[in-house]
Amino acid sequence: MNSQDNSKKTGVASRRSFLKTSAMVGAAATVPSFAMRAVANNNSKLRIMHIGVGGVGGMQRGNLKRHPKVEFAFLCDVDSKNLDRVSRELPKATKIKDYREAFDKHLDKFDAVVVDTPDLH
């Protein structure tokens, strides 16, 4: 007798069936949440914090700012020159040098984070 037959007779779920059922229940629980958010946010914009606005960050920002449902809420860069230059392009965005401050004090004011920093490690 194999283990699959044994699990059916004893009422014990196999690991595979448990994981499958758990995944389906988890997915079913999150769908209403996403659907409600989509309805509630139908007219709102995705508020982005952009970390690392110079260099490569300009390409990402250029693509995103053309989207009608995107707005830049925060601009973050350690280089004041980059930050000042880009803030003239996006004057409604709040300038900030340390991203940790935005996470600590303004977490409710942005929905997504774009990180365009060099890998210096």
PDB file of C-alpha atoms in Angstrom:
ATOM      1  CA  MET A   1       0.000   0.000   0.000  1.00  0.00           C
ATOM      2  CA  ASN A   2       1.463   3.417  -0.878  1.00  0.00           C
ATOM      3  CA  SER A   3       1.425   6.497   1.346  1.00  0.00           C
ATOM      4  CA  GLN A   4      -1.205   8.253  -0.751  1.00  0.00           C
ATOM      5  CA  ASP A   5      -3.693   5.444  -0.204  1.00  0.00           C
ATOM      6  CA  ASN A   6      -2.838   5.403   3.499  1.00  0.00           C
ATOM      7  CA  SER A   7      -3.516   9.142   3.895  1.00  0.00           C
ATOM      8  CA  LYS A   8      -6.962   8.734   2.346  1.00  0.00           C
ATOM      9  CA  LYS A   9      -7.872   5.955   4.740  1.00  0.00           C
ATOM     10  CA  THR A  10      -6.645   7.644   7.921  1.00  0.00           C
ATOM     11  CA  GLY A  11      -7.865  11.142   7.088  1.00  0.00           C
ATOM     12  CA  VAL A  12      -4.353  12.589   7.389  1.00  0.00           C
ATOM     13  CA  ALA A  13      -3.507  15.106   4.673  1.00  0.00           C
ATOM     14  CA  SER A  14      -0.306  14.703   2.732  1.00  0.00           C
ATOM     15  CA  ARG A  15       2.187  17.543   2.773  1.00  0.00           C
ATOM     16  CA  ARG A  16       1.450  18.272  -0.883  1.00  0.00           C
ATOM     17  CA  SER A  17      -2.323  18.461  -0.401  1.00  0.00           C
ATOM     18  CA  PHE A  18      -1.881  20.603   2.712  1.00  0.00           C
ATOM     19  CA  LEU A  19       0.339  23.085   0.863  1.00  0.00           C
ATOM     20  CA  LYS A  20      -1.994  23.145  -2.126  1.00  0.00           C
ATOM     21  CA  THR A  21      -5.042  23.813   0.056  1.00  0.00           C
ATOM     22  CA  SER A  22      -3.183  26.447   2.090  1.00  0.00           C
ATOM     23  CA  ALA A  23      -2.103  28.269  -1.069  1.00  0.00           C
ATOM     24  CA  MET A  24      -5.647  28.300  -2.439  1.00  0.00           C
ATOM     25  CA  VAL A  25      -7.086  29.594   0.841  1.00  0.00           C
ATOM     26  CA  GLY A  26      -4.390  32.277   1.063  1.00  0.00           C
ATOM     27  CA  ALA A  27      -4.996  33.394  -2.514  1.00  0.00           C
ATOM     28  CA  ALA A  28      -8.748  33.511  -1.971  1.00  0.00           C
ATOM     29  CA  ALA A  29      -8.268  35.653   1.125  1.00  0.00           C
ATOM     30  CA  THR A  30      -6.082  38.216  -0.668  1.00  0.00           C
ATOM     31  CA  VAL A  31      -8.177  38.634  -3.818  1.00  0.00           C
ATOM     32  CA  PRO A  32     -10.946  40.628  -2.080  1.00  0.00           C
ATOM     33  CA  SER A  33      -8.303  42.886  -0.524  1.00  0.00           C
ATOM     34  CA  PHE A  34      -6.736  43.672  -3.917  1.00  0.00           C
ATOM     35  CA  ALA A  35     -10.157  44.122  -5.502  1.00  0.00           C
ATOM     36  CA  MET A  36     -11.258  46.554  -2.797  1.00  0.00           C
ATOM     37  CA  ARG A  37      -8.040  48.537  -3.126  1.00  0.00           C
ATOM     38  CA  ALA A  38      -8.447  48.698  -6.890  1.00  0.00           C
ATOM     39  CA  VAL A  39     -11.957  50.100  -6.519  1.00  0.00           C
ATOM     40  CA  ALA A  40     -10.951  52.538  -3.778  1.00  0.00           C
ATOM     41  CA  ASN A  41      -7.881  53.720  -5.675  1.00  0.00           C
ATOM     42  CA  ASN A  42      -9.413  53.854  -9.131  1.00  0.00           C
ATOM     43  CA  ASN A  43      -9.015  57.618  -9.309  1.00  0.00           C
ATOM     44  CA  SER A  44      -5.888  57.948  -7.196  1.00  0.00           C
ATOM     45  CA  LYS A  45      -2.276  57.893  -8.289  1.00  0.00           C
ATOM     46  CA  LEU A  46       0.585  55.647  -7.259  1.00  0.00           C
ATOM     47  CA  ARG A  47       2.772  57.796  -5.000  1.00  0.00           C
ATOM     48  CA  ILE A  48       6.451  56.985  -5.452  1.00  0.00           C
ATOM     49  CA  MET A  49       9.528  57.689  -3.392  1.00  0.00           C
ATOM     50  CA  HIS A  50      12.544  57.752  -5.709  1.00  0.00           C
ATOM     51  CA  ILE A  51      15.878  56.972  -4.048  1.00  0.00           C
ATOM     52  CA  GLY A  52      18.961  57.869  -6.098  1.00  0.00           C
ATOM     53  CA  VAL A  53      17.650  60.445  -8.556  1.00  0.00           C
ATOM     54  CA  GLY A  54      20.850  61.113 -10.524  1.00  0.00           C
ATOM     55  CA  GLY A  55      22.399  59.047 -13.321  1.00  0.00           C
ATOM     56  CA  VAL A  56      20.427  55.900 -14.123  1.00  0.00           C
ATOM     57  CA  GLY A  57      17.586  57.202 -11.973  1.00  0.00           C
ATOM     58  CA  GLY A  58      16.756  59.719 -14.679  1.00  0.00           C
ATOM     59  CA  MET A  59      15.803  57.012 -17.160  1.00  0.00           C
ATOM     60  CA  GLN A  60      13.490  55.295 -14.686  1.00  0.00           C
ATOM     61  CA  ARG A  61      11.935  58.583 -13.638  1.00  0.00           C
ATOM     62  CA  GLY A  62      11.419  59.674 -17.244  1.00  0.00           C
ATOM     63  CA  ASN A  63       9.407  56.563 -18.012  1.00  0.00           C
ATOM     64  CA  LEU A  64       7.367  56.693 -14.814  1.00  0.00           C
ATOM     65  CA  LYS A  65       6.489  60.377 -14.840  1.00  0.00           C
ATOM     66  CA  ARG A  66       4.769  60.004 -18.217  1.00  0.00           C
ATOM     67  CA  HIS A  67       2.265  57.567 -16.735  1.00  0.00           C
ATOM     68  CA  PRO A  68      -0.993  59.343 -15.834  1.00  0.00           C
ATOM     69  CA  LYS A  69      -1.495  57.294 -12.641  1.00  0.00           C
ATOM     70  CA  VAL A  70       1.963  58.003 -11.161  1.00  0.00           C
ATOM     71  CA  GLU A  71       3.161  60.896  -9.037  1.00  0.00           C
ATOM     72  CA  PHE A  72       6.491  61.379  -7.304  1.00  0.00           C
ATOM     73  CA  ALA A  73       5.881  62.090  -3.626  1.00  0.00           C
ATOM     74  CA  PHE A  74       9.504  62.011  -2.422  1.00  0.00           C
ATOM     75  CA  LEU A  75      12.885  62.478  -4.059  1.00  0.00           C
ATOM     76  CA  CYS A  76      15.855  61.167  -2.128  1.00  0.00           C
ATOM     77  CA  ASP A  77      19.551  61.544  -2.899  1.00  0.00           C
ATOM     78  CA  VAL A  78      22.687  62.123  -0.841  1.00  0.00           C
ATOM     79  CA  ASP A  79      23.993  64.478  -3.555  1.00  0.00           C
ATOM     80  CA  SER A  80      22.348  67.881  -3.045  1.00  0.00           C
ATOM     81  CA  LYS A  81      23.075  68.914  -6.643  1.00  0.00           C
ATOM     82  CA  ASN A  82      21.138  65.954  -8.035  1.00  0.00           C
ATOM     83  CA  LEU A  83      18.336  66.519  -5.571  1.00  0.00           C
ATOM     84  CA  ASP A  84      18.015  70.236  -6.404  1.00  0.00           C
ATOM     85  CA  ARG A  85      18.161  69.624 -10.158  1.00  0.00           C
ATOM     86  CA  VAL A  86      15.471  66.944 -10.124  1.00  0.00           C
ATOM     87  CA  SER A  87      13.258  68.836  -7.678  1.00  0.00           C
ATOM     88  CA  ARG A  88      12.987  71.628 -10.279  1.00  0.00           C
ATOM     89  CA  GLU A  89      11.650  68.978 -12.665  1.00  0.00           C
ATOM     90  CA  LEU A  90       9.194  67.658 -10.029  1.00  0.00           C
ATOM     91  CA  PRO A  91       8.422  70.613  -7.734  1.00  0.00           C
ATOM     92  CA  LYS A  92       5.534  68.902  -5.898  1.00  0.00           C
ATOM     93  CA  ALA A  93       7.800  66.123  -4.600  1.00  0.00           C
ATOM     94  CA  THR A  94       9.313  66.461  -1.138  1.00  0.00           C
ATOM     95  CA  LYS A  95      13.123  66.512  -1.123  1.00  0.00           C
ATOM     96  CA  ILE A  96      14.883  64.348   1.413  1.00  0.00           C
ATOM     97  CA  LYS A  97      18.543  63.361   1.792  1.00  0.00           C
ATOM     98  CA  ASP A  98      18.153  60.297   4.011  1.00  0.00           C
ATOM     99  CA  TYR A  99      15.605  57.688   2.905  1.00  0.00           C
ATOM    100  CA  ARG A 100      15.355  56.399   6.482  1.00  0.00           C
ATOM    101  CA  GLU A 101      13.685  59.648   7.496  1.00  0.00           C
ATOM    102  CA  ALA A 102      10.959  59.081   4.891  1.00  0.00           C
ATOM    103  CA  PHE A 103      10.367  55.553   6.158  1.00  0.00           C
ATOM    104  CA  ASP A 104      10.312  56.726   9.779  1.00  0.00           C
ATOM    105  CA  LYS A 105       8.158  59.837   9.412  1.00  0.00           C
ATOM    106  CA  HIS A 106       6.291  59.669   6.096  1.00  0.00           C
ATOM    107  CA  LEU A 107       5.508  56.005   5.428  1.00  0.00           C
ATOM    108  CA  ASP A 108       1.826  56.770   4.863  1.00  0.00           C
ATOM    109  CA  LYS A 109       2.628  59.319   2.135  1.00  0.00           C
ATOM    110  CA  PHE A 110       4.041  56.966  -0.514  1.00  0.00           C
ATOM    111  CA  ASP A 111       2.942  53.644  -1.979  1.00  0.00           C
ATOM    112  CA  ALA A 112       6.067  52.409  -3.751  1.00  0.00           C
ATOM    113  CA  VAL A 113       9.821  52.916  -3.746  1.00  0.00           C
ATOM    114  CA  VAL A 114      12.113  53.037  -6.764  1.00  0.00           C
ATOM    115  CA  VAL A 115      15.770  52.537  -5.838  1.00  0.00           C
ATOM    116  CA  ASP A 116      18.379  53.641  -8.391  1.00  0.00           C
ATOM    117  CA  THR A 117      21.617  53.614  -6.442  1.00  0.00           C
ATOM    118  CA  PRO A 118      25.001  52.359  -7.642  1.00  0.00           C
ATOM    119  CA  ASP A 119      26.347  49.070  -6.349  1.00  0.00           C
ATOM    120  CA  LEU A 120      29.523  50.227  -4.632  1.00  0.00           C
ATOM    121  CA  HIS A 121      30.053  47.137  -2.504  1.00  0.00           C
TER     122      HIS A 121
END
